[in-house]
Short mmCIF file of C-alpha atoms and ligand atoms in Angstrom, two decimals:
data_model
loop_
_atom_site.label_atom_id
_atom_site.label_comp_id
_atom_site.label_asym_id
_atom_site.label_seq_id
_atom_site.Cartn_x
_atom_site.Cartn_y
_atom_site.Cartn_z
CA UNK A 1 16.49 -47.77 153.53
CA UNK A 2 12.99 -46.34 153.70
CA UNK A 3 10.89 -47.38 156.70
CA UNK A 4 7.92 -47.51 154.31
CA UNK A 5 9.23 -50.58 152.49
CA UNK A 6 7.11 -53.72 152.77
CA UNK A 7 8.85 -56.39 154.87
CA UNK A 8 9.53 -58.57 151.80
CA UNK A 9 11.25 -55.60 150.12
CA UNK A 10 13.39 -55.08 153.24
CA UNK A 11 14.63 -58.68 153.06
CA UNK A 12 15.13 -58.45 149.28
CA UNK A 13 17.33 -55.37 149.82
CA UNK A 14 19.39 -57.25 152.40
CA UNK A 15 19.87 -60.20 150.03
CA UNK A 16 20.92 -57.76 147.31
CA UNK A 17 23.37 -56.09 149.69
CA UNK A 18 24.99 -59.37 150.75
CA UNK A 19 25.07 -60.46 147.09
CA UNK A 20 26.94 -57.28 146.19
CA UNK A 21 29.34 -57.83 149.11
CA UNK A 22 30.11 -61.34 147.79
CA UNK A 23 30.55 -60.03 144.24
CA UNK A 24 33.00 -57.43 145.56
CA UNK A 25 34.93 -60.22 147.32
CA UNK A 26 35.32 -62.24 144.11
CA UNK A 27 31.84 -63.72 143.79
CA UNK A 28 30.45 -67.15 144.52
CA UNK A 29 27.41 -68.83 145.93
CA UNK A 30 26.12 -68.49 149.49
CA UNK A 31 24.39 -71.31 151.39
CA UNK A 32 22.47 -70.70 154.57
CA UNK A 33 20.32 -73.19 156.47
CA UNK A 34 17.88 -72.09 159.14
CA UNK A 35 18.05 -73.59 162.65
CA UNK A 36 17.11 -77.23 163.21
CA UNK A 37 14.23 -78.23 165.45
CA UNK A 38 15.43 -79.36 168.84
CA UNK A 39 13.81 -82.10 170.94
CA UNK A 40 13.08 -81.27 174.58
CA UNK A 41 11.89 -84.70 175.58
CA UNK A 42 10.00 -87.56 173.97
CA UNK A 43 7.64 -86.23 171.25
CA UNK A 44 8.07 -82.66 172.47
CA UNK A 45 10.36 -80.03 170.95
CA UNK A 46 11.74 -76.79 172.37
CA UNK A 47 9.72 -73.86 170.99
CA UNK A 48 11.10 -73.38 167.49
CA UNK A 49 13.38 -70.38 166.89
CA UNK A 50 14.70 -69.65 163.37
CA UNK A 51 18.40 -68.99 162.72
CA UNK A 52 19.04 -65.26 163.04
CA UNK A 53 21.14 -64.94 159.84
CA UNK A 54 18.55 -66.85 157.84
CA UNK A 55 15.68 -64.75 159.17
CA UNK A 56 17.65 -61.55 158.55
CA UNK A 57 17.76 -62.42 154.83
CA UNK A 58 14.31 -63.97 154.39
CA UNK A 59 11.84 -63.00 157.14
CA UNK A 60 10.86 -66.67 157.00
CA UNK A 61 10.55 -68.56 160.26
CA UNK A 62 9.54 -72.10 159.30
CA UNK A 63 12.00 -74.88 160.09
CA UNK A 64 13.51 -77.09 157.38
CA UNK A 65 14.58 -74.29 155.05
CA UNK A 66 17.71 -73.19 153.19
CA UNK A 67 18.60 -70.03 151.32
CA UNK A 68 20.97 -70.05 148.35
CA UNK A 69 22.25 -66.77 146.90
CA UNK A 70 24.07 -66.92 143.60
CA UNK A 71 26.38 -63.94 143.30
CA UNK A 72 28.90 -64.93 140.64
CA UNK A 73 28.11 -62.23 138.08
CA UNK A 74 29.36 -58.67 138.02
CA UNK A 75 26.14 -56.71 138.41
CA UNK A 76 23.26 -56.53 140.86
CA UNK A 77 20.78 -57.93 138.30
CA UNK A 78 22.63 -61.24 138.18
CA UNK A 79 22.18 -61.89 141.92
CA UNK A 80 19.62 -64.64 142.40
CA UNK A 81 18.08 -66.09 145.56
CA UNK A 82 16.55 -69.54 145.84
CA UNK A 83 14.64 -70.84 148.82
CA UNK A 84 14.32 -74.50 149.73
CA UNK A 85 11.43 -75.01 152.12
CA UNK A 86 9.11 -77.71 153.45
CA UNK A 87 6.66 -78.86 150.79
CA UNK A 88 2.92 -78.61 151.35
CA UNK A 89 1.75 -81.77 153.12
CA UNK A 90 -1.82 -81.98 154.38
CA UNK A 91 -1.07 -84.76 156.86
CA UNK A 92 1.87 -82.91 158.46
CA UNK A 93 0.06 -79.57 158.37
CA UNK A 94 -2.86 -81.04 160.37
CA UNK A 95 -0.39 -81.82 163.17
CA UNK A 96 2.24 -79.08 162.93
CA UNK A 97 0.57 -76.13 161.23
CA UNK A 98 0.30 -74.53 157.81
CA UNK A 99 3.42 -74.48 155.64
CA UNK A 100 4.04 -71.71 153.10
CA UNK A 101 5.31 -74.20 150.53
CA UNK A 102 7.55 -73.59 147.51
CA UNK A 103 4.70 -72.62 145.16
CA UNK A 104 3.63 -69.63 147.26
CA UNK A 105 7.11 -68.66 148.53
CA UNK A 106 8.35 -66.50 145.62
CA UNK A 107 5.37 -64.13 145.71
CA UNK A 108 5.13 -64.08 149.50
CA UNK A 109 8.84 -63.59 150.21
CA UNK A 110 9.93 -61.76 147.06
CA UNK A 111 12.43 -64.52 146.32
CA UNK A 112 13.38 -65.48 142.74
CA UNK A 113 12.80 -69.26 142.98
CA UNK A 114 11.69 -71.84 145.53
CA UNK A 115 11.79 -75.64 145.68
CA UNK A 116 10.95 -78.36 148.13
CA UNK A 117 13.75 -78.96 150.62
CA UNK A 118 13.46 -82.63 149.65
CA UNK A 119 15.22 -81.72 146.38
CA UNK A 120 18.12 -79.87 148.07
CA UNK A 121 20.75 -82.62 147.81
CA UNK A 122 19.80 -83.28 144.20
CA UNK A 123 19.91 -79.62 143.10
CA UNK A 124 22.87 -78.41 145.13
CA UNK A 125 25.67 -79.82 142.93
CA UNK A 126 24.13 -77.91 139.99
CA UNK A 127 24.01 -74.72 142.05
CA UNK A 128 27.65 -75.14 143.09
CA UNK A 129 28.96 -76.06 139.63
CA UNK A 130 31.07 -73.38 137.89
CA UNK A 131 31.04 -71.07 140.93
CA UNK A 132 34.27 -69.41 142.09
CA UNK A 133 33.70 -69.88 145.80
CA UNK A 134 31.25 -71.17 148.39
CA UNK A 135 30.18 -69.00 151.31
CA UNK A 136 28.47 -70.57 154.30
CA UNK A 137 28.38 -69.90 158.05
CA UNK A 138 31.42 -71.53 159.70
CA UNK A 139 31.09 -73.37 163.01
CA UNK A 140 27.45 -72.51 163.59
CA UNK A 141 25.50 -75.48 162.14
CA UNK A 142 26.52 -78.97 163.23
CA UNK A 143 27.71 -81.05 160.28
CA UNK A 144 27.35 -78.29 157.68
CA UNK A 145 31.01 -78.47 156.61
CA UNK A 146 30.65 -82.21 155.95
CA UNK A 147 27.42 -81.67 154.01
CA UNK A 148 29.06 -79.01 151.82
CA UNK A 149 32.06 -81.32 151.32
CA UNK A 150 29.71 -84.04 150.07
CA UNK A 151 28.11 -81.69 147.54
CA UNK A 152 31.52 -80.45 146.38
CA UNK A 153 32.62 -84.05 145.84
CA UNK A 154 29.69 -84.48 143.49
CA UNK A 155 30.76 -81.38 141.55
CA UNK A 156 34.38 -82.60 141.45
CA UNK A 157 33.23 -85.88 139.96
CA UNK A 158 32.01 -83.90 136.95
CA UNK A 159 35.27 -82.02 136.35
CA UNK A 160 36.24 -84.40 133.54
CA UNK A 161 33.03 -83.35 131.78
CA UNK A 162 34.17 -79.73 131.80
CA UNK A 163 32.48 -78.55 135.00
CA UNK A 164 34.49 -76.24 137.28
CA UNK A 165 34.54 -76.82 141.01
CA UNK A 166 34.59 -73.91 143.53
CA UNK A 167 38.17 -73.11 144.57
CA UNK A 168 37.61 -71.66 147.99
CA UNK A 169 35.35 -71.70 151.05
CA UNK A 170 34.56 -68.51 152.96
CA UNK A 171 32.76 -67.73 156.20
CA UNK A 172 29.43 -66.11 155.31
CA UNK A 173 29.13 -64.81 158.89
CA UNK A 174 31.90 -62.28 158.26
CA UNK A 175 30.03 -60.03 155.79
CA UNK A 176 26.67 -60.72 157.46
CA UNK A 177 28.00 -59.73 160.88
CA UNK A 178 29.12 -56.39 159.50
CA UNK A 179 25.68 -55.79 158.00
CA UNK A 180 23.80 -56.84 161.13
CA UNK A 181 25.96 -54.65 163.36
CA UNK A 182 24.42 -51.47 161.91
CA UNK A 183 20.65 -51.68 162.26
CA UNK A 184 18.34 -50.42 159.51
CA UNK A 185 15.09 -48.46 160.17
CA UNK A 186 12.98 -51.63 160.00
CA UNK A 187 15.10 -53.21 162.76
CA UNK A 188 15.22 -50.04 164.85
CA UNK A 189 11.42 -49.79 164.84
CA UNK A 190 11.13 -53.36 166.19
CA UNK A 191 13.90 -52.83 168.75
CA UNK A 192 12.09 -49.74 170.06
CA UNK A 193 8.85 -51.73 170.48
CA UNK A 194 10.67 -54.65 172.14
CA UNK A 195 12.39 -52.23 174.54
CA UNK A 196 9.11 -50.58 175.41
CA UNK A 197 7.32 -53.90 176.10
CA UNK A 198 10.19 -55.08 178.31
CA UNK A 199 10.25 -51.79 180.20
CA UNK A 200 6.53 -52.22 180.90
CA UNK A 201 7.21 -55.72 182.20
CA UNK A 202 9.81 -54.40 184.67
CA UNK A 203 7.35 -51.75 185.87
CA UNK A 204 4.75 -54.45 186.42
CA UNK A 205 7.19 -56.65 188.35
CA UNK A 206 8.25 -53.77 190.61
CA UNK A 207 4.68 -52.78 191.35
CA UNK A 208 3.64 -56.37 191.96
CA UNK A 209 6.54 -56.87 194.36
CA UNK A 210 5.62 -53.99 196.68
CA UNK A 211 1.87 -54.61 196.36
CA UNK A 212 2.21 -58.31 197.24
CA UNK A 213 4.50 -57.60 200.17
CA UNK A 214 2.04 -54.96 201.44
CA UNK A 215 -1.00 -57.18 201.15
CA UNK A 216 0.78 -60.42 202.12
CA UNK A 217 0.65 -63.69 200.22
CA UNK A 218 0.40 -67.17 201.61
CA UNK A 219 3.73 -68.93 201.32
CA UNK A 220 5.53 -65.62 200.76
CA UNK A 221 6.46 -63.64 197.66
CA UNK A 222 8.75 -65.80 195.53
CA UNK A 223 11.06 -65.04 192.61
CA UNK A 224 8.81 -67.06 190.29
CA UNK A 225 5.84 -64.80 191.08
CA UNK A 226 7.71 -61.88 189.54
CA UNK A 227 8.93 -63.99 186.62
CA UNK A 228 5.29 -64.81 185.88
CA UNK A 229 4.47 -61.08 185.76
CA UNK A 230 7.28 -60.51 183.26
CA UNK A 231 6.18 -63.33 180.98
CA UNK A 232 2.55 -62.21 181.16
CA UNK A 233 3.47 -58.69 180.11
CA UNK A 234 5.78 -59.86 177.27
CA UNK A 235 3.17 -62.15 175.80
CA UNK A 236 0.15 -59.92 176.19
CA UNK A 237 1.91 -57.35 173.98
CA UNK A 238 2.64 -59.94 171.31
CA UNK A 239 6.28 -60.73 172.08
CA UNK A 240 6.90 -64.34 171.09
CA UNK A 241 9.57 -65.32 173.63
CA UNK A 242 11.80 -64.06 176.41
CA UNK A 243 15.04 -63.09 174.62
CA UNK A 244 16.97 -65.12 177.24
CA UNK A 245 16.21 -66.90 180.49
CA UNK A 246 14.94 -64.29 182.94
CA UNK A 247 16.98 -63.58 186.04
CA UNK A 248 14.89 -62.74 189.10
CA UNK A 249 17.29 -62.75 192.03
CA UNK A 250 16.33 -62.12 195.64
CA UNK A 251 18.99 -60.60 197.91
CA UNK A 252 22.29 -62.52 197.78
CA UNK A 253 21.20 -64.43 194.66
CA UNK A 254 21.94 -61.23 192.72
CA UNK A 255 25.65 -61.87 193.28
CA UNK A 256 25.37 -64.98 191.06
CA UNK A 257 25.71 -63.43 187.63
CA UNK A 258 23.82 -66.13 185.71
CA UNK A 259 21.20 -66.87 188.37
CA UNK A 260 17.77 -67.87 187.00
CA UNK A 261 14.41 -67.07 188.54
CA UNK A 262 14.00 -69.65 191.29
CA UNK A 263 11.75 -70.01 194.30
CA UNK A 264 13.64 -67.97 196.89
CA UNK A 265 11.37 -65.82 199.04
CA UNK A 266 11.64 -62.05 198.58
CA UNK A 267 11.43 -60.11 201.82
CA UNK A 268 10.88 -56.41 202.49
CA UNK A 269 14.29 -54.87 203.16
CA UNK A 270 15.95 -57.03 200.50
CA UNK A 271 16.87 -56.00 196.99
CA UNK A 272 15.57 -57.83 193.93
CA UNK A 273 17.58 -57.86 190.71
CA UNK A 274 15.64 -58.58 187.53
CA UNK A 275 17.48 -59.04 184.22
CA UNK A 276 14.82 -59.83 181.63
CA UNK A 277 13.74 -58.80 178.16
CA UNK A 278 11.38 -60.02 175.51
CA UNK A 279 12.08 -61.08 171.94
CA UNK A 280 9.69 -59.40 169.53
CA UNK A 281 9.54 -60.42 165.86
CA UNK A 282 13.06 -61.82 166.06
CA UNK A 283 14.63 -58.89 167.99
CA UNK A 284 15.84 -58.88 171.58
CA UNK A 285 15.70 -56.41 174.41
CA UNK A 286 17.83 -56.66 177.54
CA UNK A 287 16.98 -54.72 180.71
CA UNK A 288 18.20 -55.00 184.29
CA UNK A 289 16.71 -53.17 187.22
CA UNK A 290 17.50 -53.63 190.88
CA UNK A 291 14.84 -52.45 193.33
CA UNK A 292 13.91 -52.84 196.98
CA UNK A 293 11.39 -55.68 197.14
CA UNK A 294 9.23 -53.71 199.59
CA UNK A 295 9.66 -50.36 197.80
CA UNK A 296 12.22 -48.56 200.03
CA UNK A 297 16.02 -48.76 199.77
CA UNK A 298 17.99 -49.10 203.02
CA UNK A 299 20.79 -46.50 203.41
CA UNK A 300 23.50 -49.06 202.53
CA UNK A 301 21.59 -50.29 199.47
CA UNK A 302 20.95 -46.72 198.35
CA UNK A 303 24.62 -45.80 198.70
CA UNK A 304 25.72 -48.58 196.35
CA UNK A 305 22.72 -48.11 194.04
CA UNK A 306 23.57 -44.46 193.45
CA UNK A 307 27.16 -45.39 192.59
CA UNK A 308 26.01 -47.90 189.95
CA UNK A 309 23.54 -45.40 188.57
CA UNK A 310 26.22 -42.71 188.35
CA UNK A 311 28.47 -45.24 186.60
CA UNK A 312 25.75 -45.92 184.06
CA UNK A 313 25.26 -42.17 183.47
CA UNK A 314 28.99 -41.75 182.88
CA UNK A 315 28.90 -44.61 180.37
CA UNK A 316 25.84 -43.20 178.58
CA UNK A 317 27.56 -39.80 178.27
CA UNK A 318 30.34 -41.34 176.15
CA UNK A 319 28.08 -43.55 174.01
CA UNK A 320 28.15 -41.57 170.79
CA UNK A 321 29.65 -41.76 167.29
CA UNK A 322 33.42 -41.58 167.20
CA UNK A 323 33.87 -43.04 170.69
CA UNK A 324 35.06 -46.62 170.97
CA UNK A 325 33.00 -49.59 172.19
CA UNK A 326 35.25 -49.84 175.26
CA UNK A 327 34.84 -46.17 176.29
CA UNK A 328 31.51 -46.64 178.16
CA UNK A 329 33.12 -49.53 180.06
CA UNK A 330 36.14 -47.44 180.98
CA UNK A 331 33.96 -44.50 182.07
CA UNK A 332 31.69 -46.72 184.19
CA UNK A 333 34.61 -48.57 185.76
CA UNK A 334 36.24 -45.34 186.96
CA UNK A 335 33.02 -44.22 188.67
CA UNK A 336 32.56 -47.65 190.25
CA UNK A 337 36.13 -47.61 191.57
CA UNK A 338 35.65 -44.12 193.04
CA UNK A 339 32.57 -45.49 194.79
CA UNK A 340 34.44 -48.56 196.05
CA UNK A 341 37.12 -46.34 197.58
CA UNK A 342 34.63 -43.82 199.04
CA UNK A 343 32.46 -46.48 200.69
CA UNK A 344 35.34 -48.56 202.03
CA UNK A 345 34.58 -51.57 199.84
CA UNK A 346 38.23 -51.10 198.94
CA UNK A 347 40.35 -49.54 201.67
CA UNK A 348 42.11 -46.42 200.36
CA UNK A 349 45.10 -47.04 202.62
CA UNK A 350 45.66 -50.42 201.02
CA UNK A 351 44.50 -49.83 197.44
CA UNK A 352 45.50 -46.19 196.77
CA UNK A 353 43.93 -44.08 194.03
CA UNK A 354 41.46 -44.85 191.22
CA UNK A 355 44.39 -45.27 188.84
CA UNK A 356 46.13 -47.63 191.26
CA UNK A 357 42.98 -49.78 191.47
CA UNK A 358 42.60 -49.78 187.69
CA UNK A 359 46.20 -50.92 187.42
CA UNK A 360 45.96 -53.61 190.12
CA UNK A 361 42.54 -54.87 188.99
CA UNK A 362 41.36 -55.02 192.63
CA UNK A 363 37.95 -53.66 191.51
CA UNK A 364 37.20 -57.05 189.92
CA UNK A 365 36.27 -58.37 193.37
CA UNK A 366 33.07 -56.31 193.02
CA UNK A 367 32.81 -55.70 189.26
CA UNK A 368 33.87 -58.64 187.15
CA UNK A 369 32.05 -58.22 183.84
CA UNK A 370 32.12 -55.86 180.88
CA UNK A 371 29.71 -52.93 180.72
CA UNK A 372 27.98 -53.99 177.53
CA UNK A 373 27.64 -56.03 174.38
CA UNK A 374 26.09 -55.61 170.95
CA UNK A 375 22.37 -56.34 170.87
CA UNK A 376 19.97 -57.04 168.02
CA UNK A 377 18.44 -60.26 166.74
CA UNK A 378 20.56 -62.08 169.32
CA UNK A 379 20.74 -60.67 172.81
CA UNK A 380 24.53 -60.95 172.56
CA UNK A 381 24.53 -59.91 168.95
CA UNK A 382 27.13 -60.50 166.28
CA UNK A 383 29.73 -57.96 165.18
CA UNK A 384 33.44 -57.44 165.73
CA UNK A 385 34.36 -55.67 168.95
CA UNK A 386 37.60 -54.47 167.39
CA UNK A 387 38.00 -51.99 164.56
CA UNK A 388 38.27 -53.80 161.21
CA UNK A 389 41.41 -53.05 159.26
CA UNK A 390 43.32 -51.71 162.26
CA UNK A 391 46.69 -52.99 163.48
CA UNK A 392 47.03 -54.96 166.74
CA UNK A 393 48.59 -52.96 169.57
CA UNK A 394 49.91 -54.00 173.00
CA UNK A 395 47.20 -53.89 175.70
CA UNK A 396 46.60 -55.38 179.16
CA UNK A 397 44.01 -58.16 179.26
CA UNK A 398 41.54 -58.84 182.12
CA UNK A 399 44.30 -60.58 184.10
CA UNK A 400 46.80 -57.79 183.60
CA UNK A 401 48.86 -59.69 181.00
CA UNK A 402 50.21 -57.78 178.01
CA UNK A 403 48.51 -59.02 174.81
CA UNK A 404 48.39 -57.77 171.20
CA UNK A 405 44.89 -56.56 170.33
CA UNK A 406 43.27 -54.47 167.65
CA UNK A 407 41.80 -51.25 169.05
CA UNK A 408 38.18 -51.31 170.17
CA UNK A 409 35.44 -50.70 167.61
CA UNK A 410 34.52 -47.12 166.77
CA UNK A 411 30.80 -46.48 167.43
CA UNK A 412 28.62 -45.50 164.48
CA UNK A 413 24.95 -44.47 164.22
CA UNK A 414 22.75 -47.56 163.98
CA UNK A 415 24.82 -49.73 166.31
CA UNK A 416 22.95 -50.99 169.38
CA UNK A 417 24.71 -51.90 172.61
CA UNK A 418 23.77 -52.47 176.23
CA UNK A 419 25.09 -50.35 179.09
CA UNK A 420 25.07 -52.46 182.23
CA UNK A 421 27.41 -51.62 185.10
CA UNK A 422 27.01 -53.37 188.44
CA UNK A 423 28.41 -54.01 191.91
CA UNK A 424 28.32 -57.44 193.55
CA UNK A 425 29.39 -57.72 197.18
CA UNK A 426 29.97 -61.20 198.52
CA UNK A 427 30.77 -61.56 202.22
CA UNK A 428 34.53 -61.29 202.68
CA UNK A 429 37.10 -60.24 205.23
CA UNK A 430 37.72 -56.51 205.14
CA UNK A 431 34.43 -55.73 203.38
CA UNK A 432 32.04 -53.63 205.51
CA UNK A 433 29.29 -55.95 206.75
CA UNK A 434 26.47 -53.57 205.90
CA UNK A 435 27.19 -54.18 202.18
CA UNK A 436 27.37 -57.98 202.32
CA UNK A 437 25.16 -59.85 199.85
CA UNK A 438 24.11 -56.72 197.95
CA UNK A 439 24.12 -57.24 194.19
CA UNK A 440 23.13 -54.37 191.90
CA UNK A 441 23.09 -54.06 188.11
CA UNK A 442 21.38 -51.45 185.96
CA UNK A 443 21.07 -52.19 182.25
CA UNK A 444 19.59 -50.28 179.32
CA UNK A 445 19.80 -50.72 175.56
CA UNK A 446 21.33 -47.84 173.62
CA UNK A 447 20.97 -47.05 169.93
CA UNK A 448 23.87 -44.93 168.71
CA UNK A 449 22.42 -41.88 166.93
CA UNK A 450 24.21 -39.10 164.99
CA UNK A 451 24.11 -36.89 168.12
CA UNK A 452 24.76 -39.42 170.88
CA UNK A 453 22.52 -42.30 171.85
CA UNK A 454 18.85 -43.09 172.32
CA UNK A 455 17.97 -45.34 175.27
CA UNK A 456 15.35 -47.79 174.03
CA UNK A 457 14.40 -49.10 177.46
CA UNK A 458 13.73 -46.07 179.62
CA UNK A 459 10.01 -46.78 179.96
CA UNK A 460 11.01 -48.11 183.37
CA UNK A 461 12.53 -45.66 185.87
CA UNK A 462 16.16 -45.95 186.84
CA UNK A 463 16.74 -43.29 189.54
CA UNK A 464 16.32 -44.65 193.08
CA UNK A 465 13.76 -41.99 194.05
CA UNK A 466 11.70 -42.62 190.92
CA UNK A 467 11.68 -46.38 191.56
CA UNK A 468 10.50 -45.79 195.13
CA UNK A 469 7.76 -43.45 193.89
CA UNK A 470 6.61 -46.02 191.32
CA UNK A 471 6.49 -48.76 193.93
CA UNK A 472 4.49 -46.60 196.35
CA UNK A 473 1.87 -45.96 193.67
N1 LIG B 1 20.84 -60.67 179.88
C1 LIG B 1 22.08 -61.03 179.36
C2 LIG B 1 23.05 -59.95 179.54
O1 LIG B 1 22.77 -58.98 180.21
O2 LIG B 1 24.10 -59.97 178.99
MN1 MN B 2 23.11 -57.55 178.65
MN1 MN B 3 20.77 -58.46 180.74
#
């Protein structure tokens, strides 16, 4: 796909591609609602966020909309998209904002037809009549199955008049997930910008941390001060939202994997772990940096930091086409285990070699998560983690039990994944005290390229010495 396409042409190409995929699978009609609005408290909603699949195929982010793609014919020309959207309504638009409306939608979005969403229930039986199959996202929209059932009942009631009713229901997420897994140039351009904005936000937070600790602040430097810097930087560059709730974790809080930014005081001599990224034009970024709040690592912090950084480098080195999704995890885990044995986090006399620790799973005391996930419109993006079409094989699961699993997905150019090894040391018997309460994670977003991978988030330094230099500046 050419990066010079207008956005509406990009979405039209995606609708054509999914239409062809449905035709190849026997044809049918696809139904896709966007996300509902969600109340936060009385008269106040959560900020509205479209459904990712819906936006992927329309570029339309108003609530109260549905996309219907008819793909029953044999050729690309017979594929037809219809949008149902909120009708123009002066009274509502005064309160909630301008609506595109069905009259303007075809020209604006490059869609074949558009109607008011108020006519959806009335028109849907006609759209479903004489179709082979219905495709809609399974288990993602509350009550959708029941709604589709109701429409199919209406079609069935006309069977005696010669109408045919769809014979089968299919999960629309399946073909869409495969498409979304490999990013097109339009998506890659946005992901690069999102990564760069988020990297700038991490730089700002690091610099603010050391500057505020140097100059002093009444009441102390708190996690929420740094969260505010992140949000300021996201928004001032046009990012609409954080892609997920920011983690700003002082000292021991970093050992809580899903910690949120709270009000704990950050002190010089402590580490701060920030896991935060913006969402720009519907696309996420996901960065973690761990830095000394005052700008200088202690020897014990530095020892563990360098191990995590080496683990990330080992993972990056095997992030390239032909490798499997699990290979960066395996590479990082080996380096982390070597570090655990060298530093005495795991006693060699008790735990043996790297292979012994891999086998026993003892490393999970300090490293209990995977090294990455797909990333795209959703921070944990869609896409199978196993290779489609492959046969299940025996493999050990996280608890060491033998299970049958398909082999891990083979990486291809255009896939985007995070690389995020870490070490988390909770106080425990046998663990050297100097490491207690240290939590470190380093995370970057990698685009698989034909040659290897491009890190989209390296606008913020990662090497310990470079972080210290930045924080001195
Ligand atoms: N920030 C979410 C994650 O790293 O998976
Ligand atoms: Mn992540
Ligand atoms: Mn993250």
